[in-house]
């Protein structure tokens, strides 16, 4: 227990330094991007970085409540137009998987089945579980996927700035903060909702459960409010640190050996996602940057947090990313079975 707490404390200290450095160079969303980079580098350097599960779960609840606080009656009308985005997301996910598999096999010598897992646009825990169960190259797959996750965390804020979105000061929610009693009530309800969602195998149940609880609370009109700053800012830092822990135990040699593959699949995913997002944004008459964020194949928790900063319609990013994860849960096993027995070039 003491060792685990010590590792968490050291990881948060590194994350804090990263946040300060990112702030000093005016990096967008410095409380998230700075810790992600700093902890990633620390992990590759050999530091045993880790975030305690209870702190991680608390972070997800806070972020979920923060996003859910943005729900309004106007959002319900917009939701009726979302099914088009879900259909496009399903087709996009399949297209990215096929393209990334081809790039990894032909350009980086991956076996066909390992390339399928390494090039999957998300669902990292599911991908690693499949790799371990099938006896594939877990290290190579996990490092390639972790590079994708980190790159998208860093690239998305800069793309948002380039598209004209002002992120300065947008991290903190605007409005009257909920009282401690309302927070306690919402947190308890979020945990209960998460248990139910967990039984339904919903991705990130704590995050989604908290979003639903806060959204329903806001729509009820009982006592509208927002999360207090003193909870939101540390949660960003913890989330950034959590992204960086993906590189725990990864050596510099392993990172360099798979960096090119990670960059390649990230590029393919960004090009495909960008093209699809532009079409959907035009059809739904939504801001291009908002749809691009919803289609970006980054981590569910990270992209939802980014959505809050960018002022995206609450729920849209979450709904699109959950759709992507559900599609992956079906497509990955099907495509893995269909590819079984085929030759594996460039081994």
Short mmCIF file of N, CA, C and O in Angstrom, two decimals, residues 60-149:
data_model
loop_
_atom_site.label_atom_id
_atom_site.label_comp_id
_atom_site.label_asym_id
_atom_site.label_seq_id
_atom_site.Cartn_x
_atom_site.Cartn_y
_atom_site.Cartn_z
N UNK A 60 -12.61 10.22 -12.80
CA UNK A 60 -13.63 9.97 -13.82
C UNK A 60 -15.00 10.49 -13.38
O UNK A 60 -15.76 11.03 -14.18
N UNK A 61 -15.31 10.33 -12.10
CA UNK A 61 -16.59 10.83 -11.59
C UNK A 61 -16.65 12.35 -11.69
O UNK A 61 -17.64 12.93 -12.13
N UNK A 62 -15.57 13.01 -11.28
CA UNK A 62 -15.53 14.48 -11.34
C UNK A 62 -15.67 14.97 -12.78
O UNK A 62 -16.45 15.90 -13.06
N UNK A 63 -14.93 14.35 -13.70
CA UNK A 63 -15.00 14.79 -15.09
C UNK A 63 -16.38 14.52 -15.68
O UNK A 63 -16.92 15.33 -16.45
N UNK A 64 -16.98 13.38 -15.32
CA UNK A 64 -18.31 13.07 -15.81
C UNK A 64 -19.35 14.07 -15.32
O UNK A 64 -20.20 14.53 -16.09
N UNK A 65 -19.28 14.43 -14.04
CA UNK A 65 -20.21 15.43 -13.50
C UNK A 65 -19.98 16.80 -14.14
O UNK A 65 -20.92 17.55 -14.38
N UNK A 66 -18.72 17.11 -14.41
CA UNK A 66 -18.39 18.39 -15.04
C UNK A 66 -19.00 18.50 -16.42
O UNK A 66 -19.59 19.53 -16.79
N UNK A 67 -18.87 17.43 -17.22
CA UNK A 67 -19.43 17.44 -18.56
C UNK A 67 -20.96 17.43 -18.51
O UNK A 67 -21.63 18.17 -19.24
N UNK A 68 -21.52 16.59 -17.64
CA UNK A 68 -22.97 16.49 -17.53
C UNK A 68 -23.63 17.78 -17.11
O UNK A 68 -24.80 18.03 -17.45
N UNK A 69 -22.89 18.62 -16.40
CA UNK A 69 -23.44 19.91 -15.96
C UNK A 69 -23.77 20.82 -17.13
O UNK A 69 -24.50 21.80 -16.97
N UNK A 70 -23.23 20.51 -18.29
CA UNK A 70 -23.49 21.35 -19.46
C UNK A 70 -24.74 20.97 -20.23
O UNK A 70 -25.07 21.60 -21.24
N UNK A 71 -25.46 19.93 -19.79
CA UNK A 71 -26.68 19.53 -20.49
C UNK A 71 -27.76 20.60 -20.32
O UNK A 71 -27.86 21.25 -19.29
N UNK A 72 -28.58 20.76 -21.36
CA UNK A 72 -29.68 21.71 -21.32
C UNK A 72 -30.81 21.18 -22.18
O UNK A 72 -30.66 20.21 -22.93
N UNK A 73 -31.96 21.84 -22.09
CA UNK A 73 -33.11 21.43 -22.89
C UNK A 73 -32.82 21.57 -24.39
O UNK A 73 -33.33 20.79 -25.21
N UNK A 74 -32.00 22.54 -24.75
CA UNK A 74 -31.67 22.75 -26.17
C UNK A 74 -30.93 21.55 -26.75
O UNK A 74 -31.02 21.26 -27.95
N UNK A 75 -30.18 20.85 -25.88
CA UNK A 75 -29.41 19.70 -26.36
C UNK A 75 -30.32 18.57 -26.83
O UNK A 75 -29.96 17.80 -27.72
N UNK A 76 -31.50 18.45 -26.25
CA UNK A 76 -32.40 17.36 -26.61
C UNK A 76 -32.85 17.46 -28.06
O UNK A 76 -32.99 16.45 -28.75
N UNK A 77 -33.09 18.68 -28.53
CA UNK A 77 -33.52 18.86 -29.92
C UNK A 77 -32.42 18.46 -30.89
O UNK A 77 -32.67 17.82 -31.92
N UNK A 78 -31.19 18.82 -30.55
CA UNK A 78 -30.06 18.51 -31.43
C UNK A 78 -29.80 17.02 -31.51
O UNK A 78 -29.35 16.50 -32.54
N UNK A 79 -30.09 16.29 -30.44
CA UNK A 79 -29.81 14.85 -30.40
C UNK A 79 -30.57 14.09 -31.48
O UNK A 79 -30.13 13.01 -31.89
N UNK A 80 -31.68 14.62 -31.95
CA UNK A 80 -32.47 13.93 -32.96
C UNK A 80 -31.73 13.80 -34.29
O UNK A 80 -32.06 12.96 -35.12
N UNK A 81 -30.68 14.62 -34.49
CA UNK A 81 -29.93 14.59 -35.75
C UNK A 81 -28.68 13.74 -35.67
O UNK A 81 -27.97 13.58 -36.66
N UNK A 82 -28.40 13.17 -34.50
CA UNK A 82 -27.14 12.46 -34.31
C UNK A 82 -27.02 11.11 -35.01
O UNK A 82 -25.90 10.67 -35.31
N UNK A 83 -28.10 10.36 -35.27
CA UNK A 83 -27.93 9.02 -35.87
C UNK A 83 -27.06 8.99 -37.11
O UNK A 83 -26.34 8.01 -37.35
N UNK A 84 -27.10 10.04 -37.93
CA UNK A 84 -26.23 10.08 -39.12
C UNK A 84 -24.77 9.97 -38.71
O UNK A 84 -23.99 9.25 -39.35
N UNK A 85 -24.39 10.67 -37.64
CA UNK A 85 -23.01 10.62 -37.18
C UNK A 85 -22.63 9.21 -36.73
O UNK A 85 -21.51 8.75 -36.95
N UNK A 86 -23.56 8.49 -36.12
CA UNK A 86 -23.27 7.15 -35.64
C UNK A 86 -23.05 6.18 -36.80
O UNK A 86 -22.17 5.31 -36.75
N UNK A 87 -23.85 6.32 -37.86
CA UNK A 87 -23.69 5.46 -39.03
C UNK A 87 -22.33 5.71 -39.68
O UNK A 87 -21.59 4.77 -40.03
N UNK A 88 -21.99 6.98 -39.85
CA UNK A 88 -20.69 7.33 -40.44
C UNK A 88 -19.56 6.84 -39.55
O UNK A 88 -18.54 6.34 -40.05
N UNK A 89 -19.73 6.93 -38.24
CA UNK A 89 -18.69 6.47 -37.32
C UNK A 89 -18.44 4.97 -37.48
O UNK A 89 -17.29 4.51 -37.47
N UNK A 90 -19.49 4.19 -37.66
CA UNK A 90 -19.33 2.75 -37.83
C UNK A 90 -18.53 2.43 -39.09
O UNK A 90 -17.60 1.61 -39.08
N UNK A 91 -18.88 3.08 -40.20
CA UNK A 91 -18.16 2.86 -41.46
C UNK A 91 -16.72 3.36 -41.34
O UNK A 91 -15.78 2.70 -41.82
N UNK A 92 -16.54 4.50 -40.71
CA UNK A 92 -15.21 5.07 -40.52
C UNK A 92 -14.31 4.13 -39.72
O UNK A 92 -13.14 3.93 -40.07
N UNK A 93 -14.84 3.56 -38.65
CA UNK A 93 -14.05 2.66 -37.81
C UNK A 93 -13.54 1.47 -38.61
O UNK A 93 -12.37 1.09 -38.51
N UNK A 94 -14.42 0.88 -39.43
CA UNK A 94 -14.00 -0.24 -40.27
C UNK A 94 -12.93 0.21 -41.27
O UNK A 94 -11.91 -0.48 -41.47
N UNK A 95 -13.12 1.35 -41.90
CA UNK A 95 -12.17 1.83 -42.89
C UNK A 95 -10.80 2.09 -42.29
O UNK A 95 -9.76 1.77 -42.90
N UNK A 96 -10.77 2.70 -41.11
CA UNK A 96 -9.49 2.97 -40.44
C UNK A 96 -8.78 1.68 -40.08
O UNK A 96 -7.55 1.55 -40.25
N UNK A 97 -9.51 0.69 -39.61
CA UNK A 97 -8.90 -0.60 -39.25
C UNK A 97 -8.25 -1.26 -40.45
O UNK A 97 -7.12 -1.76 -40.38
N UNK A 98 -8.96 -1.27 -41.57
CA UNK A 98 -8.42 -1.90 -42.78
C UNK A 98 -7.18 -1.16 -43.28
O UNK A 98 -6.16 -1.78 -43.62
N UNK A 99 -7.25 0.17 -43.31
CA UNK A 99 -6.13 0.96 -43.81
C UNK A 99 -4.91 0.84 -42.90
O UNK A 99 -3.78 0.68 -43.37
N UNK A 100 -5.12 0.91 -41.59
CA UNK A 100 -4.00 0.82 -40.65
C UNK A 100 -3.36 -0.56 -40.69
O UNK A 100 -2.13 -0.68 -40.62
N UNK A 101 -4.16 -1.60 -40.81
CA UNK A 101 -3.60 -2.94 -40.90
C UNK A 101 -2.70 -3.07 -42.13
O UNK A 101 -1.60 -3.63 -42.07
N UNK A 102 -3.16 -2.52 -43.24
CA UNK A 102 -2.37 -2.59 -44.47
C UNK A 102 -1.05 -1.84 -44.31
O UNK A 102 0.02 -2.33 -44.72
N UNK A 103 -1.09 -0.65 -43.72
CA UNK A 103 0.12 0.16 -43.52
C UNK A 103 1.12 -0.56 -42.63
O UNK A 103 2.33 -0.59 -42.91
N UNK A 104 0.63 -1.15 -41.54
CA UNK A 104 1.54 -1.81 -40.60
C UNK A 104 2.15 -3.08 -41.18
O UNK A 104 3.31 -3.40 -40.91
N UNK A 105 1.37 -3.82 -41.98
CA UNK A 105 1.90 -5.04 -42.60
C UNK A 105 2.92 -4.70 -43.68
O UNK A 105 4.03 -5.26 -43.71
N UNK A 106 2.57 -3.78 -44.54
CA UNK A 106 3.43 -3.48 -45.69
C UNK A 106 4.61 -2.57 -45.34
O UNK A 106 5.68 -2.69 -45.92
N UNK A 107 4.39 -1.66 -44.39
CA UNK A 107 5.44 -0.69 -44.10
C UNK A 107 6.29 -0.97 -42.89
O UNK A 107 7.42 -0.47 -42.80
N UNK A 108 5.78 -1.79 -41.94
CA UNK A 108 6.51 -1.97 -40.69
C UNK A 108 6.70 -3.42 -40.29
O UNK A 108 7.15 -3.72 -39.18
N UNK A 109 6.37 -4.35 -41.19
CA UNK A 109 6.67 -5.75 -40.95
C UNK A 109 5.82 -6.43 -39.89
O UNK A 109 6.22 -7.46 -39.35
N UNK A 110 4.67 -5.90 -39.59
CA UNK A 110 3.77 -6.54 -38.63
C UNK A 110 3.16 -7.79 -39.25
O UNK A 110 2.86 -7.82 -40.45
N UNK A 111 2.95 -8.81 -38.42
CA UNK A 111 2.12 -9.93 -38.85
C UNK A 111 0.69 -9.40 -39.01
O UNK A 111 0.29 -8.45 -38.34
N UNK A 112 -0.08 -10.03 -39.88
CA UNK A 112 -1.40 -9.51 -40.23
C UNK A 112 -2.32 -9.41 -39.00
O UNK A 112 -3.02 -8.41 -38.82
N UNK A 113 -2.32 -10.43 -38.14
CA UNK A 113 -3.20 -10.40 -36.98
C UNK A 113 -2.73 -9.37 -35.94
O UNK A 113 -3.54 -8.69 -35.31
N UNK A 114 -1.42 -9.24 -35.76
CA UNK A 114 -0.90 -8.22 -34.84
C UNK A 114 -1.17 -6.82 -35.37
O UNK A 114 -1.46 -5.90 -34.60
N UNK A 115 -1.10 -6.66 -36.70
CA UNK A 115 -1.36 -5.35 -37.31
C UNK A 115 -2.81 -4.93 -37.09
O UNK A 115 -3.10 -3.74 -36.89
N UNK A 116 -3.71 -5.89 -37.13
CA UNK A 116 -5.13 -5.58 -36.89
C UNK A 116 -5.31 -4.97 -35.50
O UNK A 116 -6.00 -3.96 -35.34
N UNK A 117 -4.69 -5.58 -34.49
CA UNK A 117 -4.83 -5.10 -33.12
C UNK A 117 -4.07 -3.79 -32.91
O UNK A 117 -4.57 -2.88 -32.24
N UNK A 118 -2.88 -3.70 -33.46
CA UNK A 118 -2.07 -2.48 -33.27
C UNK A 118 -2.71 -1.28 -33.96
O UNK A 118 -2.55 -0.15 -33.51
N UNK A 119 -3.43 -1.51 -35.05
CA UNK A 119 -4.02 -0.41 -35.81
C UNK A 119 -5.45 -0.09 -35.44
O UNK A 119 -6.05 0.82 -36.02
N UNK A 120 -6.02 -0.80 -34.47
CA UNK A 120 -7.40 -0.53 -34.07
C UNK A 120 -7.51 0.89 -33.50
O UNK A 120 -6.72 1.27 -32.64
N UNK A 121 -8.49 1.68 -33.95
CA UNK A 121 -8.60 3.07 -33.50
C UNK A 121 -9.29 3.20 -32.14
O UNK A 121 -10.36 3.79 -32.01
N UNK A 122 -8.65 2.66 -31.11
CA UNK A 122 -9.19 2.79 -29.77
C UNK A 122 -9.41 1.47 -29.07
O UNK A 122 -8.95 0.41 -29.53
N UNK A 123 -10.14 1.54 -27.93
CA UNK A 123 -10.48 0.37 -27.12
C UNK A 123 -9.21 -0.37 -26.69
O UNK A 123 -9.10 -1.60 -26.82
N UNK A 124 -8.25 0.36 -26.14
CA UNK A 124 -6.93 -0.18 -25.84
C UNK A 124 -6.98 -1.38 -24.90
O UNK A 124 -6.29 -2.37 -25.12
N UNK A 125 -7.78 -1.30 -23.83
CA UNK A 125 -7.83 -2.41 -22.88
C UNK A 125 -8.35 -3.68 -23.55
O UNK A 125 -7.84 -4.78 -23.29
N UNK A 126 -9.34 -3.55 -24.42
CA UNK A 126 -9.89 -4.69 -25.15
C UNK A 126 -8.86 -5.25 -26.13
O UNK A 126 -8.71 -6.48 -26.26
N UNK A 127 -8.13 -4.36 -26.77
CA UNK A 127 -7.09 -4.78 -27.72
C UNK A 127 -5.99 -5.56 -27.02
O UNK A 127 -5.57 -6.63 -27.49
N UNK A 128 -5.53 -5.05 -25.88
CA UNK A 128 -4.46 -5.74 -25.14
C UNK A 128 -4.94 -7.09 -24.64
O UNK A 128 -4.19 -8.08 -24.66
N UNK A 129 -6.18 -7.16 -24.18
CA UNK A 129 -6.73 -8.44 -23.72
C UNK A 129 -6.76 -9.46 -24.84
O UNK A 129 -6.43 -10.64 -24.65
N UNK A 130 -7.15 -9.03 -26.06
CA UNK A 130 -7.14 -9.93 -27.20
C UNK A 130 -5.73 -10.37 -27.56
O UNK A 130 -5.48 -11.54 -27.88
N UNK A 131 -4.78 -9.43 -27.49
CA UNK A 131 -3.39 -9.76 -27.82
C UNK A 131 -2.83 -10.78 -26.85
O UNK A 131 -2.15 -11.74 -27.25
N UNK A 132 -3.10 -10.60 -25.57
CA UNK A 132 -2.61 -11.54 -24.57
C UNK A 132 -3.26 -12.91 -24.73
O UNK A 132 -2.61 -13.95 -24.60
N UNK A 133 -4.56 -12.91 -25.02
CA UNK A 133 -5.28 -14.16 -25.17
C UNK A 133 -4.85 -14.95 -26.40
O UNK A 133 -4.88 -16.18 -26.41
N UNK A 134 -4.43 -14.24 -27.45
CA UNK A 134 -4.05 -14.89 -28.70
C UNK A 134 -2.55 -15.11 -28.82
O UNK A 134 -2.06 -15.61 -29.84
N UNK A 135 -1.80 -14.69 -27.79
CA UNK A 135 -0.35 -14.89 -27.81
C UNK A 135 0.38 -14.00 -28.79
O UNK A 135 1.43 -14.39 -29.32
N UNK A 136 -0.15 -12.81 -29.07
CA UNK A 136 0.50 -11.90 -30.01
C UNK A 136 1.58 -11.08 -29.32
O UNK A 136 1.78 -11.17 -28.12
N UNK A 137 2.24 -10.23 -30.10
CA UNK A 137 3.32 -9.39 -29.57
C UNK A 137 2.71 -8.24 -28.78
O UNK A 137 2.48 -7.15 -29.30
N UNK A 138 2.47 -8.49 -27.49
CA UNK A 138 1.75 -7.53 -26.65
C UNK A 138 2.52 -6.22 -26.52
O UNK A 138 1.93 -5.14 -26.59
N UNK A 139 3.83 -6.30 -26.34
CA UNK A 139 4.63 -5.09 -26.16
C UNK A 139 4.55 -4.20 -27.39
O UNK A 139 4.30 -3.00 -27.30
N UNK A 140 4.75 -4.79 -28.55
CA UNK A 140 4.74 -4.01 -29.78
C UNK A 140 3.36 -3.38 -30.03
O UNK A 140 3.26 -2.21 -30.43
N UNK A 141 2.32 -4.15 -29.78
CA UNK A 141 0.97 -3.64 -29.97
C UNK A 141 0.65 -2.52 -28.98
O UNK A 141 0.12 -1.47 -29.36
N UNK A 142 0.99 -2.73 -27.71
CA UNK A 142 0.66 -1.74 -26.69
C UNK A 142 1.44 -0.44 -26.88
O UNK A 142 0.90 0.65 -26.68
N UNK A 143 2.72 -0.54 -27.26
CA UNK A 143 3.52 0.67 -27.48
C UNK A 143 2.98 1.46 -28.67
O UNK A 143 2.83 2.69 -28.61
N UNK A 144 2.67 0.76 -29.76
CA UNK A 144 2.12 1.44 -30.94
C UNK A 144 0.81 2.14 -30.60
O UNK A 144 0.58 3.29 -30.98
N UNK A 145 -0.05 1.46 -29.86
CA UNK A 145 -1.33 2.05 -29.47
C UNK A 145 -1.13 3.22 -28.50
O UNK A 145 -1.84 4.23 -28.57
N UNK A 146 -0.17 3.10 -27.59
CA UNK A 146 0.07 4.17 -26.62
C UNK A 146 0.60 5.43 -27.31
O UNK A 146 0.26 6.55 -26.91
N UNK A 147 1.42 5.25 -28.34
CA UNK A 147 1.90 6.40 -29.11
C UNK A 147 0.71 7.11 -29.76
O UNK A 147 0.62 8.35 -29.75
N UNK A 148 -0.22 6.34 -30.31
CA UNK A 148 -1.43 6.94 -30.91
C UNK A 148 -2.21 7.75 -29.88
O UNK A 148 -2.62 8.89 -30.15
N UNK A 149 -2.40 7.17 -28.70
CA UNK A 149 -3.18 7.85 -27.66
C UNK A 149 -2.53 9.15 -27.23
O UNK A 149 -3.19 10.19 -27.11
#
